[in-house]
PDB file of C-alpha atoms in Angstrom:
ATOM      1  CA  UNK A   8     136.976  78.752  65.956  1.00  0.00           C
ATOM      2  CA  UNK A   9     137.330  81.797  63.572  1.00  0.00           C
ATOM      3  CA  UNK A  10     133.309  81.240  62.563  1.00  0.00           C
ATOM      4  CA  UNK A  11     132.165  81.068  66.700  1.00  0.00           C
ATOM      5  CA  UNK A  12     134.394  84.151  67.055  1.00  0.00           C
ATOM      6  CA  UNK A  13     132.434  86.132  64.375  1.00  0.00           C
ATOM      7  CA  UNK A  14     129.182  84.584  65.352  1.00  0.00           C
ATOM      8  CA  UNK A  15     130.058  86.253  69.072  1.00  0.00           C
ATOM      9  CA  UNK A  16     130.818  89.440  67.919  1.00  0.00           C
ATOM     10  CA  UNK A  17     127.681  89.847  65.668  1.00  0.00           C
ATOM     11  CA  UNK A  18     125.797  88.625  68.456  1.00  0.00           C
ATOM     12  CA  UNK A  19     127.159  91.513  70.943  1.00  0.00           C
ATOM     13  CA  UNK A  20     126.674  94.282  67.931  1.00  0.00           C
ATOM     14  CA  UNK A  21     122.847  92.826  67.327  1.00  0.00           C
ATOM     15  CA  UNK A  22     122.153  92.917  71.320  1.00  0.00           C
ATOM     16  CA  UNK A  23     122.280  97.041  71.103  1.00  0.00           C
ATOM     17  CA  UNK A  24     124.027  99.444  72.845  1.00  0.00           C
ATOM     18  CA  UNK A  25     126.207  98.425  75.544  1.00  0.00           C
ATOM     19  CA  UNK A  26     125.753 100.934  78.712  1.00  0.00           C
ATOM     20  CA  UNK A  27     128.752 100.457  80.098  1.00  0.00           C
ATOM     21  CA  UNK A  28     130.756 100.827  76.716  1.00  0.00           C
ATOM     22  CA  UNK A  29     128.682 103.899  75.312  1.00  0.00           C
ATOM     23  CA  UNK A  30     128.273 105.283  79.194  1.00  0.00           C
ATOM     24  CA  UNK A  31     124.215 105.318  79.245  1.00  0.00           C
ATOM     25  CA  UNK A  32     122.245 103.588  81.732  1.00  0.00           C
ATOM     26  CA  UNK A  33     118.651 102.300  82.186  1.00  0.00           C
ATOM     27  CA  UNK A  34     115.750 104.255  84.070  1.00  0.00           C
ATOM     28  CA  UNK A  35     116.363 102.478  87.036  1.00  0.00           C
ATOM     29  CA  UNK A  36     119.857 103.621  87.695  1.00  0.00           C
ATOM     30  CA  UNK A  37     119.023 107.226  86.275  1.00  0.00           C
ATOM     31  CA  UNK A  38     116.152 107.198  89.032  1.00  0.00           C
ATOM     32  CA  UNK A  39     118.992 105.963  91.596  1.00  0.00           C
ATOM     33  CA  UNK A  40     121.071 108.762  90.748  1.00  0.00           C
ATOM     34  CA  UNK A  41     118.657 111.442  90.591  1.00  0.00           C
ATOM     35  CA  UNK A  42     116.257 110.217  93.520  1.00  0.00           C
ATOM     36  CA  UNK A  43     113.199 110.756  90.806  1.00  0.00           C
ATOM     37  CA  UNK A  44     110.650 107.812  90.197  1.00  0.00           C
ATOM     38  CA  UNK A  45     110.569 106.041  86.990  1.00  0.00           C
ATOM     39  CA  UNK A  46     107.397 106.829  87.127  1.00  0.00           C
ATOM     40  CA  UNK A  47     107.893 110.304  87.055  1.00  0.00           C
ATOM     41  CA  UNK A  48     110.815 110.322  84.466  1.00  0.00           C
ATOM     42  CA  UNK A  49     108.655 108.635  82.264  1.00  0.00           C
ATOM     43  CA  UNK A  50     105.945 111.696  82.780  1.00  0.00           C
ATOM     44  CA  UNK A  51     108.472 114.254  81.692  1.00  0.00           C
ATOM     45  CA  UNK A  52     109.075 112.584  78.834  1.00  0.00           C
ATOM     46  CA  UNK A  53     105.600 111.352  77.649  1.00  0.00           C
ATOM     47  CA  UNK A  54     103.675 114.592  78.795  1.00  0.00           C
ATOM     48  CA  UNK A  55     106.557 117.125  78.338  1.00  0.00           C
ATOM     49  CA  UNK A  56     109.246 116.395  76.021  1.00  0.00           C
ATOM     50  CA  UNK A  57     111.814 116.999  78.991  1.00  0.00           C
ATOM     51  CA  UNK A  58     113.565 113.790  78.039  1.00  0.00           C
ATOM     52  CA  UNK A  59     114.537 111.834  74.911  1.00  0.00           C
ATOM     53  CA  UNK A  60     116.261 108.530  76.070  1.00  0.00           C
ATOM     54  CA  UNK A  61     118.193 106.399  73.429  1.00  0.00           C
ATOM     55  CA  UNK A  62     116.480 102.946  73.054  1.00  0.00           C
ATOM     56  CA  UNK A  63     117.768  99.238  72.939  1.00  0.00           C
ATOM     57  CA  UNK A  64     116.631  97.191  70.009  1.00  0.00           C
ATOM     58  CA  UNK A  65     113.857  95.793  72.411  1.00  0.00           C
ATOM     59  CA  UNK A  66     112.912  99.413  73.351  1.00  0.00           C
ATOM     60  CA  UNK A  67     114.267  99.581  76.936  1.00  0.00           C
ATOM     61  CA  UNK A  68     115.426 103.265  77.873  1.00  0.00           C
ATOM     62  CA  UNK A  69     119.076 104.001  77.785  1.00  0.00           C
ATOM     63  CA  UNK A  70     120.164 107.473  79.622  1.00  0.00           C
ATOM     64  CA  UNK A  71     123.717 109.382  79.496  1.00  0.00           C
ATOM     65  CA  UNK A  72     125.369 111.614  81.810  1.00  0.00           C
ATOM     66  CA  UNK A  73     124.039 114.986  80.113  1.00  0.00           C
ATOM     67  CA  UNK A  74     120.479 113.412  80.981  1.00  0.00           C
ATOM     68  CA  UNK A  75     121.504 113.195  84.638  1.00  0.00           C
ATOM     69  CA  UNK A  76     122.928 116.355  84.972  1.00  0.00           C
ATOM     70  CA  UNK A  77     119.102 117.787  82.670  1.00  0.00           C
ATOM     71  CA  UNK A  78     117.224 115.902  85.496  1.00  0.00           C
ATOM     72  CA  UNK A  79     118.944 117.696  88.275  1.00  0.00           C
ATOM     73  CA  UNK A  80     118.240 121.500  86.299  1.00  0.00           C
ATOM     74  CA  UNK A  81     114.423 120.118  85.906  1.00  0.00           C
ATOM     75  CA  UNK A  82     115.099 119.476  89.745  1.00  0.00           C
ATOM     76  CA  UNK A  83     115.893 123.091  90.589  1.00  0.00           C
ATOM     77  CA  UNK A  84     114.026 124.776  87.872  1.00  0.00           C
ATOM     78  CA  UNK A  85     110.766 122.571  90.111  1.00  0.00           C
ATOM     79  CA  UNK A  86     112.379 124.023  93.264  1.00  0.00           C
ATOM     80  CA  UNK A  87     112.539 127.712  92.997  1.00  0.00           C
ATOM     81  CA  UNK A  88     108.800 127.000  92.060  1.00  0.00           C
ATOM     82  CA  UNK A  89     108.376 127.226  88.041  1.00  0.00           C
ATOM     83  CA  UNK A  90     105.702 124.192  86.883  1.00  0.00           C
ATOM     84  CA  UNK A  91     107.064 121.330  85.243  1.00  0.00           C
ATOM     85  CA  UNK A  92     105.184 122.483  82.022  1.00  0.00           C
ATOM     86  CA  UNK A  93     107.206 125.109  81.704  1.00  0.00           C
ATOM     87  CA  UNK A  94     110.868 123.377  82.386  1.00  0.00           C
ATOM     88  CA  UNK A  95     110.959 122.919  78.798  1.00  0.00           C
ATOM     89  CA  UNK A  96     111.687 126.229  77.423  1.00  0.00           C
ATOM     90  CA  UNK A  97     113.641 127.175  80.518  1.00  0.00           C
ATOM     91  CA  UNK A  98     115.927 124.484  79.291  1.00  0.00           C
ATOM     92  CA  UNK A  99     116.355 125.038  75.960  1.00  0.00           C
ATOM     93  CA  UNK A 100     116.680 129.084  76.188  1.00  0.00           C
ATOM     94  CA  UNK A 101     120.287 128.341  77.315  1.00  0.00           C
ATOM     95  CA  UNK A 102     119.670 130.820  80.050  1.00  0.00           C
ATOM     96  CA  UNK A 103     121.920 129.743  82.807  1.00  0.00           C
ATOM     97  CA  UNK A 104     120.275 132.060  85.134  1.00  0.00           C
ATOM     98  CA  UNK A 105     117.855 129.735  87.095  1.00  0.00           C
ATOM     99  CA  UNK A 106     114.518 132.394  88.178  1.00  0.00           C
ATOM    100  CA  UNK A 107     113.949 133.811  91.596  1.00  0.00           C
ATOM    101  CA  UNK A 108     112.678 131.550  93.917  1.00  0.00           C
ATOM    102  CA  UNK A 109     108.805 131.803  93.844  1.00  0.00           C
ATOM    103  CA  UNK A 110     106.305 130.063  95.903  1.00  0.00           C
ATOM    104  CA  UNK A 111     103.447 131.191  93.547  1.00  0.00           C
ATOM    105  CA  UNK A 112     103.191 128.100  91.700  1.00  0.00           C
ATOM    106  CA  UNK A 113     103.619 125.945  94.613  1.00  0.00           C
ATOM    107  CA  UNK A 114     100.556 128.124  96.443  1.00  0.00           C
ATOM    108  CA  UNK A 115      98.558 127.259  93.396  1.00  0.00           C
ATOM    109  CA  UNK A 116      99.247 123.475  93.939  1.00  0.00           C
ATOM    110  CA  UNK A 117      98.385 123.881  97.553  1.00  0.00           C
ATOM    111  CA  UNK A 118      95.357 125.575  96.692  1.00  0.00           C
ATOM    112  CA  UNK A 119      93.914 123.483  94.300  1.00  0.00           C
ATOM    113  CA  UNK A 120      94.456 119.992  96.948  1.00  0.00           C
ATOM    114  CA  UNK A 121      92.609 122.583  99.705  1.00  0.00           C
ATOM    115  CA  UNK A 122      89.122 123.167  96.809  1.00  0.00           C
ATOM    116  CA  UNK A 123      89.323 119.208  96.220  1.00  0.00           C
ATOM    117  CA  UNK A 124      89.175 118.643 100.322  1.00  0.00           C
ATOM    118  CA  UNK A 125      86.588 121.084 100.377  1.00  0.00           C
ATOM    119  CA  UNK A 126      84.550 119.361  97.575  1.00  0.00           C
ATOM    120  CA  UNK A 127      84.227 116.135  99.529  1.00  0.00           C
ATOM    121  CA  UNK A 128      85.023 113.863  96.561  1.00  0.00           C
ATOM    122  CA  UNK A 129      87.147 110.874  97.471  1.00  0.00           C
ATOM    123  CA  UNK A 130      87.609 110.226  93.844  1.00  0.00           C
ATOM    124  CA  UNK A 131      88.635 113.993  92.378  1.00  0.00           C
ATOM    125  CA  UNK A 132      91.366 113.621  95.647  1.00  0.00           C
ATOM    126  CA  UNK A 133      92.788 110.587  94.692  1.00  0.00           C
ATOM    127  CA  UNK A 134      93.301 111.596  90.780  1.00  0.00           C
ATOM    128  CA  UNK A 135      94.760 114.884  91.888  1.00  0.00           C
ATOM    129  CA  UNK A 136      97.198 112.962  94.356  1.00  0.00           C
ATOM    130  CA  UNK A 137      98.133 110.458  91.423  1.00  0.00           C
ATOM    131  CA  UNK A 138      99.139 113.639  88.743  1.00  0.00           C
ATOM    132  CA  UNK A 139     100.814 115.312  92.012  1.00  0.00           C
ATOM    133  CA  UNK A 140     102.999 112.037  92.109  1.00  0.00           C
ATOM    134  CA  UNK A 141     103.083 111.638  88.490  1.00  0.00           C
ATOM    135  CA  UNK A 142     105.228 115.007  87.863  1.00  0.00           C
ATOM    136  CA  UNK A 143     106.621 116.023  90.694  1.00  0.00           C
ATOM    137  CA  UNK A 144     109.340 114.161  92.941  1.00  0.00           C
ATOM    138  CA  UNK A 145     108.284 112.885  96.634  1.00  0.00           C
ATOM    139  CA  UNK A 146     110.544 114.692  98.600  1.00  0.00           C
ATOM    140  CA  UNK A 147     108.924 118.139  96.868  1.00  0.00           C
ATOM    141  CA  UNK A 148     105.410 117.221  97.038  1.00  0.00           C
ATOM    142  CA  UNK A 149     105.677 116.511 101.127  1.00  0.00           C
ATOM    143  CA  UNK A 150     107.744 119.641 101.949  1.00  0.00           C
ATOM    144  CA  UNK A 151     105.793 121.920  99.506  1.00  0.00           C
ATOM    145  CA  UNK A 152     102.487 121.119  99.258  1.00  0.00           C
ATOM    146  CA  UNK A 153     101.265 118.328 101.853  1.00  0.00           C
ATOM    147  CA  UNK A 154     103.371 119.269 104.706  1.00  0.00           C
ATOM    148  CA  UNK A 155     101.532 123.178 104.424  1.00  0.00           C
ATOM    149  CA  UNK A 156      98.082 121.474 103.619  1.00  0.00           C
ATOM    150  CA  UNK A 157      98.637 118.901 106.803  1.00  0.00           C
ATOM    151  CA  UNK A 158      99.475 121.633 109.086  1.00  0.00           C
ATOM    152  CA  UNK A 159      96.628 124.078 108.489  1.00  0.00           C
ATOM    153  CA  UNK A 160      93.845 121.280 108.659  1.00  0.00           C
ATOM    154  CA  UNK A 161      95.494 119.797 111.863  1.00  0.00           C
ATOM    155  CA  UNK A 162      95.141 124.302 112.869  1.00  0.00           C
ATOM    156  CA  UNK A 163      90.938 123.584 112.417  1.00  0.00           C
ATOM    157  CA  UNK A 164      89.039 121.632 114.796  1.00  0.00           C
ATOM    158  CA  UNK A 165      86.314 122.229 111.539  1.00  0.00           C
ATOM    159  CA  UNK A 166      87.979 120.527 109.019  1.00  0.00           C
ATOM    160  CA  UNK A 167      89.025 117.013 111.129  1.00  0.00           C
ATOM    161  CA  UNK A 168      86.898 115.254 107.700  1.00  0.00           C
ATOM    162  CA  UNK A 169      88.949 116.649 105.536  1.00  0.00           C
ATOM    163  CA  UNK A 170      92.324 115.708 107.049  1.00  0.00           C
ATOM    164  CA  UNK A 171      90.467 111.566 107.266  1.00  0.00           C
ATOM    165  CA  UNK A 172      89.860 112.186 103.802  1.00  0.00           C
ATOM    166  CA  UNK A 173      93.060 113.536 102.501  1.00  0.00           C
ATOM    167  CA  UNK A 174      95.283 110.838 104.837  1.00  0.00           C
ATOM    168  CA  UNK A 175      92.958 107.845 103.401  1.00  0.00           C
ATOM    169  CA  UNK A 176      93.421 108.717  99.574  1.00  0.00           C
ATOM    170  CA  UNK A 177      97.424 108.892 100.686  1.00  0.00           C
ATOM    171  CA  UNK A 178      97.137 105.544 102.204  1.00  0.00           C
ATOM    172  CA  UNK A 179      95.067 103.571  99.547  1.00  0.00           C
ATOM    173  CA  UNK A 180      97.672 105.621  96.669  1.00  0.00           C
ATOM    174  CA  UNK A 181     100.621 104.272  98.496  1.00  0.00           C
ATOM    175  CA  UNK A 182      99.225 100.527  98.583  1.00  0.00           C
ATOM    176  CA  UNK A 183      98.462 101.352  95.001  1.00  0.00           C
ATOM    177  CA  UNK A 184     101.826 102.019  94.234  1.00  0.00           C
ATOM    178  CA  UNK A 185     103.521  99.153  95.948  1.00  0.00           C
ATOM    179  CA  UNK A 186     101.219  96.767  94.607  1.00  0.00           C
ATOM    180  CA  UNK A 187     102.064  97.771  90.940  1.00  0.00           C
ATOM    181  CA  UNK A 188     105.403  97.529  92.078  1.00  0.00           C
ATOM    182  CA  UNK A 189     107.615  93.965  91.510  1.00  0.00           C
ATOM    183  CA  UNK A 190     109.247  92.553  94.577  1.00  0.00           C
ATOM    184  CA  UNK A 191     112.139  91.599  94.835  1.00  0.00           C
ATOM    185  CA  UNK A 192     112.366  88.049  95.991  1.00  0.00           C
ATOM    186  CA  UNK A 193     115.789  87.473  97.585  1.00  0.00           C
ATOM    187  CA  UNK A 194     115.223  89.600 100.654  1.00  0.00           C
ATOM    188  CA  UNK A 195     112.529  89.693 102.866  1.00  0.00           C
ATOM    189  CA  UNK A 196     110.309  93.015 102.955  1.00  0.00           C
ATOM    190  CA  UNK A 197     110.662  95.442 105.428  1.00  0.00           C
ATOM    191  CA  UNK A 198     107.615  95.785 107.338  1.00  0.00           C
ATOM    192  CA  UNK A 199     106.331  99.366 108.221  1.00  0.00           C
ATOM    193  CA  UNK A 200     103.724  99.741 111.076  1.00  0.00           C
ATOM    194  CA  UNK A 201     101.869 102.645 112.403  1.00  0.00           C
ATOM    195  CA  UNK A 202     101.112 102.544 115.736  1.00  0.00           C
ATOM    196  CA  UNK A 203      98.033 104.456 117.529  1.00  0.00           C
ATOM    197  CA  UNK A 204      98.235 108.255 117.758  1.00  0.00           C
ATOM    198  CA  UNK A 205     100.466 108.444 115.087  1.00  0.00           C
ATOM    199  CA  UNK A 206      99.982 110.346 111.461  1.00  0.00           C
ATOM    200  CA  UNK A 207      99.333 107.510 108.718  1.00  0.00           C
ATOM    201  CA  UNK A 208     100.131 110.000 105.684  1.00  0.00           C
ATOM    202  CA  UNK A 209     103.908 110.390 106.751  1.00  0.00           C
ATOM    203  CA  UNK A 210     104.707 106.472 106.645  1.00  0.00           C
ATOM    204  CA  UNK A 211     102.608 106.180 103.794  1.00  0.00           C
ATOM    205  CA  UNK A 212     105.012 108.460 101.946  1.00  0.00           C
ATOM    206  CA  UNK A 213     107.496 106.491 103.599  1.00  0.00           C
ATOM    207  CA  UNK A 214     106.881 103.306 101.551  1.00  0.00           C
ATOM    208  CA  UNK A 215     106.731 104.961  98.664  1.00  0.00           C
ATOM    209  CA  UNK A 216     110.106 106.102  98.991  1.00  0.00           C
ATOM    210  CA  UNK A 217     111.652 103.245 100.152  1.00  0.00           C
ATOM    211  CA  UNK A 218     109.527 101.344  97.004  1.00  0.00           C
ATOM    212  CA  UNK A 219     111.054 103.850  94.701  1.00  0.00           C
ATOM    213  CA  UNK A 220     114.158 102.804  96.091  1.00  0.00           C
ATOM    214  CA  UNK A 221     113.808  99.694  94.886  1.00  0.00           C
ATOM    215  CA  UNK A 222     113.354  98.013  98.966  1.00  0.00           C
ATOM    216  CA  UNK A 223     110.942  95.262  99.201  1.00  0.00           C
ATOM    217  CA  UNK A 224     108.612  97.106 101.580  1.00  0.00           C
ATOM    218  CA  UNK A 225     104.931  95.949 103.192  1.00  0.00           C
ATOM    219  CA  UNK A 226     102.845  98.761 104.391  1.00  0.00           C
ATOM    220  CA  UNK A 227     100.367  97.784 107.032  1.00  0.00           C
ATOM    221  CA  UNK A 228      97.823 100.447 106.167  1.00  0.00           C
ATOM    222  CA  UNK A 229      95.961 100.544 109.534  1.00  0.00           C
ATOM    223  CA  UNK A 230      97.210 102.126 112.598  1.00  0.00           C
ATOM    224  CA  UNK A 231      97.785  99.207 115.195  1.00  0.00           C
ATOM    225  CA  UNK A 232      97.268  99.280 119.423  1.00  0.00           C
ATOM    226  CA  UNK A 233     100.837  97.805 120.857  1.00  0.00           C
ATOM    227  CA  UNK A 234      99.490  94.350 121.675  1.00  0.00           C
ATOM    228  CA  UNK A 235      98.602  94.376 117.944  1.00  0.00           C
ATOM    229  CA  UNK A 236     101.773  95.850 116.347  1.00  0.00           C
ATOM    230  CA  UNK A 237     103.749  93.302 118.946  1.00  0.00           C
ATOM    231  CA  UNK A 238     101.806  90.436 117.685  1.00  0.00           C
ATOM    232  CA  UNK A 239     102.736  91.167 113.593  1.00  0.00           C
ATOM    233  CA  UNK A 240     106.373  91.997 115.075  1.00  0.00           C
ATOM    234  CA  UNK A 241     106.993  88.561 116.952  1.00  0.00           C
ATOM    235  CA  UNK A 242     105.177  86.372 114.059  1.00  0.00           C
ATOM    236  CA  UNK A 243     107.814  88.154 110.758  1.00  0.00           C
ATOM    237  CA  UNK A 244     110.833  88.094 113.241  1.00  0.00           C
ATOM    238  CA  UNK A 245     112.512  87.639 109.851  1.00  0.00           C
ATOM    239  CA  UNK A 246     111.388  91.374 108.357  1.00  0.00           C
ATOM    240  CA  UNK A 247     112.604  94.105 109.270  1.00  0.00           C
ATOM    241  CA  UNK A 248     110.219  95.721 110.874  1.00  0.00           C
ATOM    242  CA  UNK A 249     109.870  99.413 111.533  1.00  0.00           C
ATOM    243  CA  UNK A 250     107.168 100.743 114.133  1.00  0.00           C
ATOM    244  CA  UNK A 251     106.121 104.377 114.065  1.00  0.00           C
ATOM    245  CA  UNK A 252     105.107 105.701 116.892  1.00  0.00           C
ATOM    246  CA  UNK A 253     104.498 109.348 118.092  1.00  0.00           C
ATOM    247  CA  UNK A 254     103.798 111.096 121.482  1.00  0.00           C
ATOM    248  CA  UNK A 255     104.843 108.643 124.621  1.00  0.00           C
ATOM    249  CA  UNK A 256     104.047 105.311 125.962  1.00  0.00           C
ATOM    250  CA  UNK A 257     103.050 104.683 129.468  1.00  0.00           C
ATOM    251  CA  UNK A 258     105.651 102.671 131.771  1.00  0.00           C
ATOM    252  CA  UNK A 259     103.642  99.273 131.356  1.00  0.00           C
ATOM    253  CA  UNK A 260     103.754  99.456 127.955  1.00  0.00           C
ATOM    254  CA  UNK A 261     107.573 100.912 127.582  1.00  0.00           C
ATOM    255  CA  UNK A 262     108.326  97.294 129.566  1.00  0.00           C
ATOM    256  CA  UNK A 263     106.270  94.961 127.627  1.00  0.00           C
ATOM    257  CA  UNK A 264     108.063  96.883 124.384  1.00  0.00           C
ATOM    258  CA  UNK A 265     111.354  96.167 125.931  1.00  0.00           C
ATOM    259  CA  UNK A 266     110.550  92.299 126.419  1.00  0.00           C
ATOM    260  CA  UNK A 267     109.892  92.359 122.769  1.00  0.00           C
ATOM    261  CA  UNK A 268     113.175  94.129 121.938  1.00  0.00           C
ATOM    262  CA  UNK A 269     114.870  90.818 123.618  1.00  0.00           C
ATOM    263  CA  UNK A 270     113.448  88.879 121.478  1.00  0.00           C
ATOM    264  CA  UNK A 271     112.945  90.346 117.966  1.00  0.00           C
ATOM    265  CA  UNK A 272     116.398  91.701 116.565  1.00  0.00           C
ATOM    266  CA  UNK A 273     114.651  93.274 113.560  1.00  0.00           C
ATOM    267  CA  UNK A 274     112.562  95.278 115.255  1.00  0.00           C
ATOM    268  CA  UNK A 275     113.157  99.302 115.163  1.00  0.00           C
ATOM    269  CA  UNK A 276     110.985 102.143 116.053  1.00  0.00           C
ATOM    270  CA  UNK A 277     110.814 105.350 114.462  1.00  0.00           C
ATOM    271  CA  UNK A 278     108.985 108.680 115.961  1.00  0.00           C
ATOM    272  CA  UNK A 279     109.390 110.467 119.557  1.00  0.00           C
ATOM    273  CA  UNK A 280     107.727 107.360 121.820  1.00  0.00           C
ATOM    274  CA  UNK A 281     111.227 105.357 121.236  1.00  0.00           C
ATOM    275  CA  UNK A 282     113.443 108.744 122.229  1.00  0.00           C
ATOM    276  CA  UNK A 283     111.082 109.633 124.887  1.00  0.00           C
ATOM    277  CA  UNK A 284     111.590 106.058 126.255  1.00  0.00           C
ATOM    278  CA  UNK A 285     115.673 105.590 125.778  1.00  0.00           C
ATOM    279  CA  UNK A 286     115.722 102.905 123.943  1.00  0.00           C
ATOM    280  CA  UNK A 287     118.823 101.721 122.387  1.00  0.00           C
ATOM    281  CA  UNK A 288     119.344 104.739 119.750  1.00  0.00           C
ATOM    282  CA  UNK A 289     120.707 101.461 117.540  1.00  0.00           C
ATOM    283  CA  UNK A 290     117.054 100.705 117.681  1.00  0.00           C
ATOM    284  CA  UNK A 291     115.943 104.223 116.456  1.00  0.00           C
ATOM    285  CA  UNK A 292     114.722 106.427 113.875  1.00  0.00           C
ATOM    286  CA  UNK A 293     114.073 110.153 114.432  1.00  0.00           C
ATOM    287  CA  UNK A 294     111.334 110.021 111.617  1.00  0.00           C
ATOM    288  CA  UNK A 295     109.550 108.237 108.632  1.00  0.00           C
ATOM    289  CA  UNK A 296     111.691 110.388 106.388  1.00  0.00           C
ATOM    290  CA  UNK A 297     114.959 109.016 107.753  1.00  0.00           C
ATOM    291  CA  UNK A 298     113.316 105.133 107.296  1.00  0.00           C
ATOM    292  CA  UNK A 299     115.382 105.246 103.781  1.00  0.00           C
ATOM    293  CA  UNK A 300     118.696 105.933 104.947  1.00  0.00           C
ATOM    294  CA  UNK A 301     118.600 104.387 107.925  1.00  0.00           C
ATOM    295  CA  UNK A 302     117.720 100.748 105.540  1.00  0.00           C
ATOM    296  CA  UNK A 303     120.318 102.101 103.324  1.00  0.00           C
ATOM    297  CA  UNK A 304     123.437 102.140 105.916  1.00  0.00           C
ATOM    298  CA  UNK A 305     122.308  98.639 107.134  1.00  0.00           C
TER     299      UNK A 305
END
């Protein structure tokens, strides 16, 4: 008894650190906390230095509370506008005086996405989406930089290939991402649809959020008419699924949606169409970025 007891012990002192005795947690739970992507904590560590995780014997990261409460300065410090190559020394001048709130850095984000349109190259957009999403968290890069860049292409009938462009390299990153992504296999996904008339990019961003999130998520990455969208809705009655539609539907198709409603409990509409229409609010999301918390509260 006394030699299993020993052989127990040693066993729990050779497995490493224990998170819950020392107080540190893995990347996942860090990226819970914080709302930033592995991904990207991994990026501030590799590329900048921002982080120095403790390691398990098998080399699995191990975070502790003064790392979550670093994450969310490198959060504000990105906020105000400073680069995330230049968090560092910010950090470690133990200046508690965050700087003025500057959208100079942000501009020169914006700027460079707008000469990458304007080259045409499908590949030079992509790689400068992937380091956008690489080092800087969602929620920033759509408010900051795509939601600006979005609006002033939609302003110019001139640059209509530019906006296809820019929305398609969103798309294809965002099936990129979820593919490199495991699933988790004891729920079904959620499926997200985009209807006709409706912008791809924002339910694109969407999946990668709710991805992120860890959600099981498929992204159907072509906009869908309504006998189409009905059709993938009726046959996965057992996903969630989660139809965005903008602008308003015309009465025969607001009654052949409601027929479907009857029939599919899972299915939920997000955009102005499903306001516009009155259907059951319980049945509604105001936008693609609500999609998360609205899965969430479930």
């Amino acid at each position: 008894m006394i030699m299993t007891q020993l052989s127990t012990q040693q066993s729990i002192a050779e497995s490493g650190p224990q998170p819950t005795q020392d107080k540190l947690i893995p990347i996942r739970e860090l990226s819970e906390q914080t709302q930033v992507n592995t991904v990207t904590l991994r990026a501030w560590e590799r590329r900048y230095g921002l982080l120095i995780p403790q390691r398990t014997p098998k080399g699995h990261r191990l975070y502790s509370e003064a790392d979550v409460t670093k994450v969310r300065d490198i959060l504000a410090f990105i906020a105000k506008g400073v680069p995330v190559s230049k968090v560092k020394a910010l950090l470690s001048s133990n200046n508690s005086t965050h700087p003025k709130p500057s959208n100079n850095d942000w501009q020169q984000l914006i700027e460079t996405i707008e000469s990458t349109l304007s080259n045409g190259s499908l590949t030079q957009i992509k790689q400068s989406l992937q380091d956008l999403f690489l080092n800087y968290p969602l929620a920033l890069i759509r408010s900051e930089i795509l939601e600006p860049v979005i609006q002033k292409l939609e302003a110019d009938t001139l640059k209509v290939a530019q906006m296809m462009l820019l929305q398609s390299a969103l798309v294809d990153y965002a099936v990129l991402r979820l593919n490199a992504k495991k699933a988790k296999k004891q729920k079904q996904p959620s499926l997200l649809i985009c209807a006709e008339r409706s912008p791809m990019w924002k339910l694109a961003l969407a999946a990668i959020e709710l991805s992120d999130a860890n959600i099981n998520v498929v992204l159907i990455n072509q906009p869908c008419d309504i006998n189409t969208w009905i059709s993938l809705a009726l046959r996965y009655q057992d996903f969630e699924c989660i139809v965005f539609q903008e602008g308003v539907w015309r009465e025969r198709e607001t009654q052949h949606i409601q027929q479907a409603l009857q029939t599919n409990d899972n299915l939920v509409f997000c955009g102005t169409a499903a306001s516009v229409a009155d259907i059951d609010i319980k049945r509604r999301i105001a936008n693609p970025e609500q999609i998360l918390a609205y899965l969430t509260d479930k």
